[in-house]
Short mmCIF file of C-alpha atoms in Angstrom, two decimals:
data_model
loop_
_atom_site.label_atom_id
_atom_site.label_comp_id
_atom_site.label_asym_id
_atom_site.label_seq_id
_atom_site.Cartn_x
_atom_site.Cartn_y
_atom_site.Cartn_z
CA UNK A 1 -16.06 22.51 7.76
CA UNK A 2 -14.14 19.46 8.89
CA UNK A 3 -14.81 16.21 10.37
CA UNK A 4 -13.21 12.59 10.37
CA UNK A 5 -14.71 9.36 10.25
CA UNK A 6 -13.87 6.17 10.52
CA UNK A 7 -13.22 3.77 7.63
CA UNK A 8 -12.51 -0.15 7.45
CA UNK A 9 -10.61 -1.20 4.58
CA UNK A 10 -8.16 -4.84 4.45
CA UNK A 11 -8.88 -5.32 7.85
CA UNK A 12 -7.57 -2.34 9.80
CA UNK A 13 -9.15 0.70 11.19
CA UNK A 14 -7.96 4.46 9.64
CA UNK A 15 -9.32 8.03 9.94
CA UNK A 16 -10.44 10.00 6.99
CA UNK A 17 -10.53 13.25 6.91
CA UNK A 18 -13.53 14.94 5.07
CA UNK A 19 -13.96 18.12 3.65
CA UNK A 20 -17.33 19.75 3.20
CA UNK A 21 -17.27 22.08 0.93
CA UNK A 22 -20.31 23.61 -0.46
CA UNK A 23 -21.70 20.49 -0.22
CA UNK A 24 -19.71 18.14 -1.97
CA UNK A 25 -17.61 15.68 0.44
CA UNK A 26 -14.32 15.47 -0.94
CA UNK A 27 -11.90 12.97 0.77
CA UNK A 28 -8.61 14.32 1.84
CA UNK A 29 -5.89 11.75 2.49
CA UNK A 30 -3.75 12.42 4.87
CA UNK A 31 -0.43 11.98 3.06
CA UNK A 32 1.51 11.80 5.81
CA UNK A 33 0.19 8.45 6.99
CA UNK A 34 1.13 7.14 3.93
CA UNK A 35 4.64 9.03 3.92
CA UNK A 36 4.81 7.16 7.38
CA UNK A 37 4.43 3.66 6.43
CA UNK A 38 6.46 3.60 3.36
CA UNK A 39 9.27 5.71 4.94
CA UNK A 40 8.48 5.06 8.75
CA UNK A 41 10.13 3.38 11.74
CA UNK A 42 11.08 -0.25 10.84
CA UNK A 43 12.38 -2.75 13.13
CA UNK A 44 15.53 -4.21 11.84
CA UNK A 45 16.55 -8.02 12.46
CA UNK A 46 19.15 -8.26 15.04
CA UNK A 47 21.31 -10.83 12.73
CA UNK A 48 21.00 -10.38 9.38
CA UNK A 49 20.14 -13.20 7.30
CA UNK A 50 22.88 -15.38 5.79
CA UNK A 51 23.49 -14.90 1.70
CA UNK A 52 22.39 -18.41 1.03
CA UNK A 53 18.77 -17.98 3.09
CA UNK A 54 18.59 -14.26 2.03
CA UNK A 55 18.98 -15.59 -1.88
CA UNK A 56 15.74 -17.87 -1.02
CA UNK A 57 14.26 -14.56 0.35
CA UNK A 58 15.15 -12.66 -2.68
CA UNK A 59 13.63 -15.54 -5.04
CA UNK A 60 10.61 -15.51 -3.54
CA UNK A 61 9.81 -11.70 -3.33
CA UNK A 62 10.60 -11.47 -7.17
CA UNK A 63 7.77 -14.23 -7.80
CA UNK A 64 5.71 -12.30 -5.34
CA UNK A 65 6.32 -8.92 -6.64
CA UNK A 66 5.35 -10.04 -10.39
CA UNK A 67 2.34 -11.29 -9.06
CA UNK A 68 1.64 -8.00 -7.51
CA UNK A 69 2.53 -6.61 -10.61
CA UNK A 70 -0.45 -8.43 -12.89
CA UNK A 71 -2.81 -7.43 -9.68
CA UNK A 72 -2.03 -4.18 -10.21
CA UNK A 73 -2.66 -4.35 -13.47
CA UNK A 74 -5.67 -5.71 -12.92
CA UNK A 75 -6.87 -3.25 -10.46
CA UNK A 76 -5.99 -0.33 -13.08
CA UNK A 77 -8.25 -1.71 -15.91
CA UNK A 78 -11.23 -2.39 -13.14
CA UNK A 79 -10.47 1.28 -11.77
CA UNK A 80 -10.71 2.80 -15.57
CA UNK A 81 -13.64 0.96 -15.95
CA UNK A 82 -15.71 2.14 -12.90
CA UNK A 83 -14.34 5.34 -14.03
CA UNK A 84 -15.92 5.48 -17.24
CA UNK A 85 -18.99 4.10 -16.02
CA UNK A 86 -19.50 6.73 -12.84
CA UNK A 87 -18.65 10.26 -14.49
CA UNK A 88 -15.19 10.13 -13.96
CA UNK A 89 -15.58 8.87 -10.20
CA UNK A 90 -12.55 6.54 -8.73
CA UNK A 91 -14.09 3.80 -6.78
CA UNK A 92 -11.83 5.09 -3.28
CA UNK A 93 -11.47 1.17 -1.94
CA UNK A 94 -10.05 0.55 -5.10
CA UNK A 95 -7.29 3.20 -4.39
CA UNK A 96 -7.09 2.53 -0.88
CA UNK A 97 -5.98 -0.77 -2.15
CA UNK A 98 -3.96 0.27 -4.97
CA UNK A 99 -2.27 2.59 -2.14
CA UNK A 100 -1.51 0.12 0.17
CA UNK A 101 -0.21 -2.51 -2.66
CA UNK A 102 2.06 0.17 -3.83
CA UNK A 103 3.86 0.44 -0.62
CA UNK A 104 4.21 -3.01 -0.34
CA UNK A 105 5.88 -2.80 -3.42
CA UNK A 106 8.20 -0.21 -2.33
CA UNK A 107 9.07 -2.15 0.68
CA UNK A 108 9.65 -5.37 -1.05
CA UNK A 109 11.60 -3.34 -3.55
CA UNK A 110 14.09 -2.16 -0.51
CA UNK A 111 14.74 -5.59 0.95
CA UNK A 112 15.33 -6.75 -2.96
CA UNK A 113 18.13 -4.26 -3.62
CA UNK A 114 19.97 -4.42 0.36
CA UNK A 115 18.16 -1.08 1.14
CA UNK A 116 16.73 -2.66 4.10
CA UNK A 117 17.34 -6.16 6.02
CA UNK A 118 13.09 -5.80 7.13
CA UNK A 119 11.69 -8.48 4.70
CA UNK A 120 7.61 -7.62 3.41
CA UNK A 121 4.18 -9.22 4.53
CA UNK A 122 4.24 -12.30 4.90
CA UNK A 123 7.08 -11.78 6.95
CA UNK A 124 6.53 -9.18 9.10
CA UNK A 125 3.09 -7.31 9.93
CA UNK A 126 0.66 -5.45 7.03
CA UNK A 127 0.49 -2.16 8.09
#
C-alpha cells in the first residue's frame, strides 16, 4: 500500500512517499525531485558577469564550498554515530540535509568551473 505525507525540513514543504510493507514504513525518495533540482530548469542572467566581479564570485564560493566541506564532514561523523547507536538506523533529516547540501555543492561546483553563469544560495533562491 501507498500513501504520501507531508514533511517540513529547512524550511520548505515536500511529499514523501511511504511504503507499507508488511508493516515496516520504508521511505521512498522520489529521485526524480532530486534529479530535478540538481539538473533542472535554471534561469540564466541576461548579462553575464564581468571577469573581474565574476573572480570575486569565484573567491567567495571556494571559501564557501570548504566550509561546506568541514559541515559535511561533520554531518557524516554525527550520521555514523546515530547509526551505531540506533541498529543501523540513518537519522532521515540528517540525509535530507546531507541531500540538499550536496546539490548545493554541485551547483556551486558548475558556476566554479563556467558550467553555468546561475551563481548558488545566497545568490539566488534555496530550492
Amino acid at each position: 500500500m501507498l500513501s504520501w505525507q507531508f514533511s517540513r525540513f529547512a524550511g520548505r514543504l515536500y511529499f514523501q512517499e511511504l511504503n507499507h510493507n508488511a508493516g515496516n514504513e520504508i521511505l521512498v525518495k522520489n529521485e526524480a525531485k532530486i534529479e530535478g533540482r540538481l539538473h533542472g530548469e535554471q534561469v540564466e542572467p541576461e548579462q553575464p558577469d564581468n571577469m573581474f566581479q565574476r573572480l570575486i564570485y569565484m573567491l567567495l564560493i571556494a571559501i564557501m564550498i570548504s566550509v561546506a566541506q568541514t559541515v559535511l564532514g561533520v554531518a557524516t561523523f554525527v550520521q555514523f554515530v546515530v547509526m551505531l547507536a540506533s541498529n543501523k538506523q540513518p537519522n532521515e533529516r540528517l540525509a535530507d540535509f546531507g541531500t540538499d547540501l550536496g546539490i548545493w555543492i554541485a551547483k556551486a561546483a558548475r558556476f566554479q568551473t563556467a558550467a553555468s553563469n546561475v551563481k548558488p544560495w545566497p545568490w539566488t533562491e534555496l530550492d
